[in-house]
Tab-separated table of C-alpha atoms in Angstrom:
chain	number	residue	atom	x	y	z
A	38	MET	CA	-82.422	36.394	47.252
A	39	ILE	CA	-80.686	33.067	47.918
A	40	ILE	CA	-80.974	29.584	46.446
A	41	VAL	CA	-82.895	27.114	48.611
A	42	ASN	CA	-83.200	24.162	46.223
A	43	VAL	CA	-82.094	22.807	42.857
A	44	SER	CA	-84.206	20.054	41.313
A	45	VAL	CA	-84.459	18.049	38.111
A	46	VAL	CA	-88.000	17.389	36.893
A	47	ARG	CA	-89.221	15.084	34.141
A	48	MET	CA	-92.590	15.899	32.605
A	49	THR	CA	-94.001	12.839	30.850
A	50	LEU	CA	-96.647	14.209	28.521
A	51	LYS	CA	-98.971	12.268	26.251
A	52	THR	CA	-96.845	12.882	23.161
A	53	ASP	CA	-93.481	14.105	24.455
A	54	ILE	CA	-91.073	14.248	27.394
A	55	TRP	CA	-89.587	17.458	28.797
A	56	ASP	CA	-86.692	17.452	31.261
A	57	LEU	CA	-86.282	20.576	33.368
A	58	VAL	CA	-83.908	22.149	35.876
A	59	ILE	CA	-85.629	24.301	38.506
A	60	VAL	CA	-83.790	26.624	40.889
A	61	ASP	CA	-85.935	27.788	43.819
A	62	THR	CA	-85.162	30.835	45.963
A	63	ASP	CA	-86.179	32.063	49.390
A	64	GLU	CA	-88.308	34.776	47.749
A	65	GLY	CA	-90.468	32.206	45.980
A	66	ILE	CA	-89.017	33.118	42.584
A	67	ARG	CA	-88.140	30.199	40.325
A	68	GLY	CA	-85.526	29.974	37.626
A	69	TRP	CA	-86.218	27.588	34.749
A	70	GLY	CA	-83.900	25.628	32.496
A	71	GLU	CA	-84.456	22.721	30.104
A	72	ILE	CA	-82.201	19.727	29.407
A	73	THR	CA	-84.425	17.470	27.278
A	74	GLY	CA	-82.223	15.135	25.248
A	75	SER	CA	-79.335	14.971	27.719
A	76	LEU	CA	-79.170	11.186	27.020
A	77	CYS	CA	-79.047	10.415	30.767
A	78	ILE	CA	-81.386	12.450	32.928
A	79	GLU	CA	-80.402	10.444	36.013
A	80	GLY	CA	-76.776	11.392	35.385
A	81	VAL	CA	-77.650	15.079	35.087
A	82	ALA	CA	-79.617	14.859	38.322
A	83	ALA	CA	-76.677	13.192	40.089
A	84	ILE	CA	-74.282	15.914	38.916
A	85	LEU	CA	-76.542	18.717	40.107
A	86	ASP	CA	-77.304	16.879	43.349
A	87	SER	CA	-73.575	16.639	44.078
A	88	MET	CA	-73.374	20.441	43.777
A	89	LYS	CA	-76.534	21.224	45.711
A	90	ASP	CA	-74.794	21.829	49.034
A	91	TYR	CA	-72.464	24.291	47.305
A	92	LEU	CA	-75.333	26.119	45.570
A	93	ILE	CA	-77.802	26.367	48.453
A	94	GLY	CA	-77.355	29.670	50.257
A	95	LYS	CA	-75.727	31.382	47.294
A	96	ASN	CA	-77.155	34.455	45.580
A	97	PRO	CA	-78.334	33.278	42.118
A	98	VAL	CA	-77.580	36.718	40.706
A	99	HIS	CA	-73.888	35.921	41.279
A	100	ARG	CA	-73.932	33.568	38.309
A	101	TYR	CA	-70.191	33.027	37.934
A	102	GLU	CA	-69.819	32.102	41.589
A	103	CYS	CA	-72.691	29.630	41.292
A	104	LEU	CA	-71.136	28.003	38.212
A	105	GLN	CA	-67.593	27.870	39.593
A	106	LEU	CA	-67.589	24.128	40.298
A	107	PHE	CA	-68.458	23.374	36.671
A	108	HIS	CA	-65.395	25.208	35.418
A	109	GLN	CA	-62.767	23.758	37.746
A	110	TRP	CA	-60.000	21.825	36.009
A	111	ARG	CA	-60.503	18.056	36.177
A	112	TYR	CA	-58.686	15.004	34.967
A	113	PRO	CA	-59.928	12.948	33.233
A	114	LYS	CA	-61.700	15.739	31.356
A	115	ILE	CA	-65.475	15.515	31.660
A	116	SER	CA	-66.620	18.887	30.332
A	117	ASP	CA	-67.137	17.403	26.851
A	118	LEU	CA	-69.568	14.776	28.144
A	119	ARG	CA	-73.144	15.553	27.094
A	120	THR	CA	-74.524	14.720	30.525
A	121	TYR	CA	-72.116	17.132	32.207
A	122	SER	CA	-72.641	19.920	29.682
A	123	SER	CA	-76.418	19.471	29.945
A	124	ALA	CA	-76.256	19.935	33.717
A	125	LEU	CA	-74.236	23.124	33.224
A	126	SER	CA	-76.598	24.317	30.484
A	127	GLY	CA	-79.734	23.747	32.550
A	128	LEU	CA	-78.335	25.530	35.585
A	129	ASP	CA	-77.012	28.412	33.485
A	130	GLN	CA	-80.444	28.892	31.891
A	131	ALA	CA	-82.150	28.953	35.275
A	132	LEU	CA	-79.666	31.486	36.667
A	133	TRP	CA	-80.123	33.837	33.704
A	134	ASP	CA	-83.897	33.560	34.159
A	135	LEU	CA	-83.536	34.468	37.839
A	136	TYR	CA	-81.201	37.366	37.074
A	137	ALA	CA	-83.719	38.945	34.701
A	138	LYS	CA	-86.539	38.354	37.193
A	139	HIS	CA	-84.423	39.987	39.906
A	140	LEU	CA	-84.093	43.055	37.667
A	141	GLY	CA	-87.783	42.898	36.726
A	142	ILE	CA	-87.183	42.820	32.966
A	143	PRO	CA	-87.624	40.280	30.155
A	144	LEU	CA	-84.517	38.282	29.376
A	145	TYR	CA	-84.277	39.508	25.779
A	146	GLN	CA	-83.999	43.072	27.085
A	147	LEU	CA	-81.213	42.041	29.453
A	148	TYR	CA	-79.397	40.617	26.423
A	149	GLY	CA	-79.636	43.987	24.676
A	150	ALA	CA	-82.579	43.369	22.336
A	151	ALA	CA	-85.017	45.920	23.758
A	152	GLY	CA	-87.476	46.940	21.072
A	153	VAL	CA	-87.646	43.513	19.447
A	154	GLN	CA	-91.245	42.324	19.547
A	155	SER	CA	-90.970	38.867	17.998
A	156	ILE	CA	-88.692	36.416	16.215
A	157	PRO	CA	-89.592	34.211	13.207
A	158	LEU	CA	-90.017	30.450	13.607
A	159	TYR	CA	-89.941	27.477	11.263
A	160	ALA	CA	-92.117	24.424	11.753
A	161	ASN	CA	-90.393	21.154	12.627
A	162	LEU	CA	-92.870	18.611	11.220
A	163	ASN	CA	-91.025	15.522	12.447
A	164	LYS	CA	-91.816	15.673	16.176
A	165	ALA	CA	-95.570	15.392	15.690
A	166	LEU	CA	-95.277	12.564	13.142
A	167	ARG	CA	-92.980	10.115	14.919
A	168	GLY	CA	-95.841	7.678	15.446
A	169	ASP	CA	-97.360	8.035	11.988
A	170	ARG	CA	-95.024	8.586	9.025
A	171	ARG	CA	-97.625	8.573	6.249
A	172	GLU	CA	-96.729	10.971	3.463
A	173	SER	CA	-100.304	12.251	3.299
A	174	LEU	CA	-100.089	13.353	6.923
A	175	LEU	CA	-96.730	15.027	6.291
A	176	ALA	CA	-98.280	17.047	3.467
A	177	GLU	CA	-101.290	17.898	5.614
A	178	HIS	CA	-99.131	19.186	8.474
A	179	GLY	CA	-96.926	21.120	6.076
A	180	LYS	CA	-99.917	22.819	4.488
A	181	GLU	CA	-101.403	23.641	7.886
A	182	ALA	CA	-98.119	25.123	9.112
A	183	VAL	CA	-97.929	27.423	6.095
A	184	GLU	CA	-101.559	28.464	6.565
A	185	LEU	CA	-100.726	29.383	10.180
A	186	GLY	CA	-97.941	31.680	9.036
A	187	PHE	CA	-94.812	29.520	9.157
A	188	GLU	CA	-92.829	30.413	6.054
A	189	ILE	CA	-90.422	27.462	6.425
A	190	VAL	CA	-91.114	23.822	7.332
A	191	LYS	CA	-88.581	21.095	8.102
A	192	CYS	CA	-88.952	17.412	7.287
A	193	THR	CA	-86.979	14.197	7.861
A	194	PRO	CA	-87.832	12.054	4.817
A	195	PHE	CA	-84.716	9.855	4.819
A	196	ASP	CA	-85.213	7.972	8.089
A	197	GLU	CA	-84.808	4.582	6.381
A	198	ILE	CA	-81.280	5.413	5.229
A	199	THR	CA	-78.180	4.823	7.360
A	200	PRO	CA	-74.479	5.009	6.477
A	201	GLU	CA	-74.444	1.191	6.542
A	202	ASN	CA	-77.339	0.700	4.112
A	203	SER	CA	-76.591	3.717	1.955
A	204	THR	CA	-77.236	1.740	-1.242
A	205	LEU	CA	-80.925	1.566	-0.299
A	206	GLU	CA	-83.221	3.101	-2.869
A	207	PHE	CA	-84.775	6.449	-1.979
A	208	ASP	CA	-88.250	5.558	-3.260
A	209	ASN	CA	-90.093	5.814	0.076
A	210	SER	CA	-88.270	9.020	0.926
A	211	ILE	CA	-89.098	10.507	-2.459
A	212	LYS	CA	-92.780	9.708	-1.922
A	213	LYS	CA	-92.680	11.738	1.293
A	214	MET	CA	-90.907	14.600	-0.436
A	215	ASP	CA	-93.363	14.482	-3.352
A	216	ALA	CA	-96.276	14.790	-0.936
A	217	LEU	CA	-94.772	17.669	1.032
A	218	VAL	CA	-93.585	19.609	-2.010
A	219	SER	CA	-97.084	19.341	-3.470
A	220	ALA	CA	-98.212	21.477	-0.523
A	221	VAL	CA	-95.117	23.613	0.197
A	222	ASP	CA	-92.680	25.036	-2.345
A	223	ILE	CA	-89.245	23.379	-2.121
A	224	SER	CA	-87.575	26.726	-1.434
A	225	HIS	CA	-89.516	26.807	1.847
A	226	VAL	CA	-88.618	23.232	2.858
A	227	ALA	CA	-85.598	22.419	5.026
A	228	ILE	CA	-84.404	18.798	4.939
A	229	ASP	CA	-82.961	17.203	8.090
A	230	CYS	CA	-80.866	14.101	7.336
A	231	HIS	CA	-79.884	13.152	10.919
A	232	GLN	CA	-76.368	12.248	9.692
A	233	ARG	CA	-77.687	9.229	7.760
A	234	PHE	CA	-75.515	9.575	4.663
A	235	ASN	CA	-71.974	8.968	3.499
A	236	ARG	CA	-70.239	10.757	0.649
A	237	PHE	CA	-71.610	8.516	-2.094
A	238	SER	CA	-75.228	8.327	-0.924
A	239	LEU	CA	-75.309	12.036	-0.067
A	240	SER	CA	-74.201	12.986	-3.571
A	241	GLN	CA	-76.925	10.744	-4.984
A	242	MET	CA	-79.582	12.244	-2.747
A	243	LEU	CA	-78.642	15.869	-3.415
A	244	THR	CA	-78.571	15.267	-7.157
A	245	ARG	CA	-81.996	13.651	-7.064
A	246	VAL	CA	-83.493	16.425	-4.925
A	247	LEU	CA	-82.017	19.097	-7.185
A	248	ASP	CA	-83.216	17.445	-10.399
A	249	ARG	CA	-86.686	16.604	-9.107
A	250	TYR	CA	-87.589	19.622	-6.962
A	251	GLY	CA	-84.980	22.356	-7.053
A	252	ILE	CA	-83.094	23.934	-4.152
A	253	PRO	CA	-84.460	23.449	-0.604
A	254	TYR	CA	-84.198	26.050	2.148
A	255	TRP	CA	-81.257	24.155	3.655
A	256	VAL	CA	-79.991	20.597	4.160
A	257	GLU	CA	-79.175	19.733	7.760
A	258	ASP	CA	-76.871	17.187	9.426
A	259	THR	CA	-75.967	15.326	6.253
A	260	ILE	CA	-73.091	13.136	7.509
A	261	ALA	CA	-71.174	12.470	10.725
A	262	ILE	CA	-70.359	15.909	12.113
A	263	ASN	CA	-66.643	15.210	12.551
A	264	ASP	CA	-66.175	14.300	8.871
A	265	TYR	CA	-65.390	17.866	7.838
A	266	THR	CA	-63.277	16.899	4.825
A	267	VAL	CA	-66.118	15.039	3.117
A	268	GLN	CA	-68.656	17.748	3.955
A	269	GLU	CA	-66.393	20.422	2.482
A	270	GLN	CA	-66.035	18.349	-0.690
A	271	ILE	CA	-69.812	17.958	-0.908
A	272	SER	CA	-70.348	21.658	-0.311
A	273	GLY	CA	-67.895	22.444	-3.093
A	274	SER	CA	-69.706	20.105	-5.478
A	275	PHE	CA	-73.143	21.511	-4.581
A	276	PRO	CA	-72.555	25.225	-3.955
A	277	MET	CA	-76.219	26.008	-4.587
A	278	PHE	CA	-77.207	24.288	-1.321
A	279	ARG	CA	-76.952	25.696	2.200
A	280	PHE	CA	-75.761	23.138	4.746
A	281	ALA	CA	-76.593	23.338	8.460
A	282	ALA	CA	-75.167	21.565	11.530
A	283	GLY	CA	-74.075	22.006	15.134
A	284	GLU	CA	-76.901	20.741	17.329
A	285	ASP	CA	-74.822	18.058	19.073
A	286	ALA	CA	-71.958	20.341	20.144
A	287	VAL	CA	-71.452	20.319	23.915
A	288	SER	CA	-68.694	22.927	24.091
A	289	ILE	CA	-67.482	26.043	22.348
A	290	TYR	CA	-64.455	24.038	21.212
A	291	GLN	CA	-66.631	21.498	19.411
A	292	ILE	CA	-68.867	23.979	17.648
A	293	GLU	CA	-65.936	26.217	16.708
A	294	LYS	CA	-64.773	23.465	14.342
A	295	THR	CA	-68.164	23.510	12.640
A	296	VAL	CA	-68.197	27.302	12.465
A	297	ARG	CA	-64.748	27.417	10.839
A	298	SER	CA	-65.473	24.604	8.380
A	299	HIS	CA	-66.137	25.654	4.788
A	300	GLY	CA	-68.715	22.866	4.599
A	301	TYR	CA	-71.393	24.552	6.703
A	302	ASP	CA	-73.335	27.761	6.164
A	303	VAL	CA	-75.859	27.678	9.022
A	304	ILE	CA	-74.741	26.961	12.594
A	305	MET	CA	-77.281	25.353	14.952
A	306	PRO	CA	-76.176	25.313	18.604
A	307	ASP	CA	-78.576	24.035	21.249
A	308	VAL	CA	-78.884	26.027	24.477
A	309	LYS	CA	-79.679	22.780	26.337
A	310	TYR	CA	-76.292	21.165	25.695
A	311	ILE	CA	-73.623	23.688	24.728
A	312	GLY	CA	-73.344	25.455	28.083
A	313	GLY	CA	-76.434	27.624	28.249
A	314	PRO	CA	-76.963	31.289	27.368
A	315	SER	CA	-73.498	32.202	28.648
A	316	VAL	CA	-72.032	30.320	25.669
A	317	VAL	CA	-74.704	31.079	23.062
A	318	LEU	CA	-74.677	34.854	23.596
A	319	PRO	CA	-71.100	35.489	22.382
A	320	LEU	CA	-71.410	32.695	19.810
A	321	ILE	CA	-74.195	34.516	17.964
A	322	GLY	CA	-72.032	37.581	17.442
A	323	TYR	CA	-69.033	35.472	16.448
A	324	VAL	CA	-70.922	33.400	13.864
A	325	GLU	CA	-72.601	36.394	12.282
A	326	GLY	CA	-69.388	38.387	12.434
A	327	ILE	CA	-67.570	35.941	10.156
A	328	GLY	CA	-70.408	35.953	7.638
A	329	LYS	CA	-72.320	32.800	8.557
A	330	GLN	CA	-75.884	32.331	9.752
A	331	LEU	CA	-77.190	30.957	13.042
A	332	SER	CA	-80.460	29.250	13.903
A	333	LEU	CA	-80.854	27.695	17.338
A	334	HIS	CA	-81.748	24.003	17.447
A	335	ASN	CA	-85.008	23.734	19.390
A	336	PRO	CA	-87.287	20.712	18.932
A	337	ASN	CA	-88.418	20.571	22.557
A	338	GLY	CA	-90.430	22.176	25.337
A	339	LEU	CA	-91.742	25.525	26.502
A	340	VAL	CA	-88.702	26.420	28.592
A	341	ALA	CA	-86.060	25.698	25.942
A	342	THR	CA	-88.184	27.485	23.348
A	343	ALA	CA	-88.407	30.558	25.562
A	344	HIS	CA	-84.665	30.644	26.271
A	345	SER	CA	-83.848	30.095	22.597
A	346	ALA	CA	-86.267	32.808	21.487
A	347	HIS	CA	-84.847	35.399	23.899
A	348	LEU	CA	-81.347	34.607	22.648
A	349	SER	CA	-82.444	34.734	19.006
A	350	ALA	CA	-83.732	38.255	19.581
A	351	ILE	CA	-80.162	39.594	19.495
A	352	SER	CA	-79.450	38.077	16.064
A	353	ARG	CA	-79.079	40.612	13.277
A	354	GLN	CA	-80.058	38.181	10.518
A	355	LYS	CA	-83.448	36.939	11.735
A	356	ILE	CA	-83.046	33.416	10.408
A	357	PRO	CA	-86.107	31.473	11.653
A	358	MET	CA	-85.757	29.384	14.812
A	359	GLU	CA	-87.010	25.817	15.143
A	360	PHE	CA	-90.422	25.138	16.686
A	361	PRO	CA	-91.897	21.629	17.263
A	362	PHE	CA	-95.110	22.102	15.310
A	363	MET	CA	-98.115	20.204	16.780
A	364	ALA	CA	-95.802	17.953	18.824
A	365	VAL	CA	-97.785	18.635	22.019
A	366	PRO	CA	-101.368	19.558	21.086
A	367	ASP	CA	-102.207	20.994	24.534
A	368	ARG	CA	-98.864	22.796	24.860
A	369	ALA	CA	-100.402	26.236	25.446
A	370	SER	CA	-102.345	24.974	28.475
A	371	LEU	CA	-99.237	23.723	30.296
A	372	ALA	CA	-97.878	27.126	31.267
A	373	PHE	CA	-99.103	30.348	32.812
A	374	PRO	CA	-98.394	32.748	31.381
A	375	SER	CA	-97.892	30.699	28.238
A	376	GLU	CA	-95.905	31.365	25.103
A	377	ILE	CA	-97.427	33.435	22.324
A	378	ILE	CA	-97.043	31.793	18.906
A	379	ARG	CA	-98.811	33.738	16.181
A	380	ASP	CA	-98.373	33.980	12.415
A	381	GLY	CA	-95.280	31.780	12.523
A	382	SER	CA	-93.512	33.958	15.092
A	383	TYR	CA	-92.677	33.885	18.801
A	384	TYR	CA	-93.909	37.059	20.510
A	385	PHE	CA	-92.303	38.545	23.595
A	386	THR	CA	-94.164	40.065	26.521
A	387	GLU	CA	-93.105	42.404	29.299
A	388	SER	CA	-93.103	39.551	31.838
A	389	PRO	CA	-89.712	39.282	33.572
A	390	GLY	CA	-87.259	36.489	32.836
A	391	ILE	CA	-88.173	34.053	30.085
A	392	GLY	CA	-91.804	35.114	30.407
A	393	VAL	CA	-93.295	31.633	30.863
A	394	GLU	CA	-93.788	29.330	33.842
A	395	ILE	CA	-94.881	25.705	33.757
A	396	SER	CA	-98.138	25.751	35.701
A	397	LYS	CA	-98.435	24.091	39.103
A	398	GLU	CA	-101.269	21.977	37.734
A	399	ALA	CA	-99.106	20.671	34.876
A	400	LEU	CA	-96.199	19.921	37.213
A	401	MET	CA	-98.497	18.018	39.551
A	402	GLU	CA	-100.117	16.016	36.745
A	403	TYR	CA	-97.105	15.216	34.578
A	404	GLY	CA	-94.006	15.923	36.649
A	405	LYS	CA	-91.715	13.721	38.707
A	406	THR	CA	-88.503	14.699	40.460
A	407	ILE	CA	-85.552	12.453	41.169
A	408	THR	CA	-84.389	12.020	44.763
A	409	CYS	CA	-81.532	9.698	45.705
A	410	GLY	CA	-81.869	7.924	42.377
A	411	SER	CA	-85.637	7.380	42.594
A	412	TRP	CA	-88.403	9.196	40.742
A	413	GLU	CA	-91.155	10.642	42.926
A	414	ARG	CA	-94.262	12.688	42.262
A	415	ILE	CA	-93.410	16.338	42.489
A	416	GLY	CA	-94.649	18.457	45.373
A	417	VAL	CA	-95.137	21.983	44.101
């Protein structure tokens, strides 16, 4: 088996966008990776295009040889750029997928999780509500998620707050929280702050949440990720809360700071940016080994969800993994075989690799590939 092509594909769906890396081989087997949220898909495509001549003709099973160009020393240093790390992450995902397909086994079994049948998910409510932020709809989606078996839901009620306008009243945010908590107990609600607070406003918010509702499941991305001193002070003042972060890390060096900080309890790497499965695999053992918890950041498409689920299978703690609830209503029809989401869990099959493939019909209808800087309809 040798590589014959590496392509970057953008799928523009009705309610979302998925960016993919596809590695094709001479045997007709495809490896899939996802890089949605790279911040510059054209840049990722240019990076991979510059390496295409090196990759074509190589055996994708020889993963380290294929990734060699990414790990060469460079000055100025570019490995901490999100675009560069996304290119590496997408290619690494696709190569792991191909390796498992070459062996004829599911990826989670290759990772050492044979016997695991499923992993728990939590429902990200934000993705489906970006166009309609009514609190009644938030409560409706939260209730529906719980009825479908998701034990935990995640909301983003503080979108009007920024570090610059931190004196803004929380009234609108509290209305959203009131609505959601009327349908879902606060202990089953995670709150994502998208780094919108500073020390003063965060203390106010946490106090108000605690007094009004009680203790949420966790509080995520409270302040700027590099402000570890303030976060550790906040964590010390509110020891009853669990704090989560790590989704923006693009290297093991960056996320190691978050892991070692006393301010964070739950670490949330993203397989699309941090370097792919090759980085996440040892990170899971490291994080759990020092007594912290890990939950992969995953608000995106079928491919990233599959990779993240297979990685999560090796976790000993079974903290639920993120799932973009109702973000793409026809999601199940876009792949064959498709993912199995049932009773708030992701179920594995015996299909080799990640176990899902974006269908040819979906690629033809929604997909475009970039060639020499121009987007063109994809030819499957």
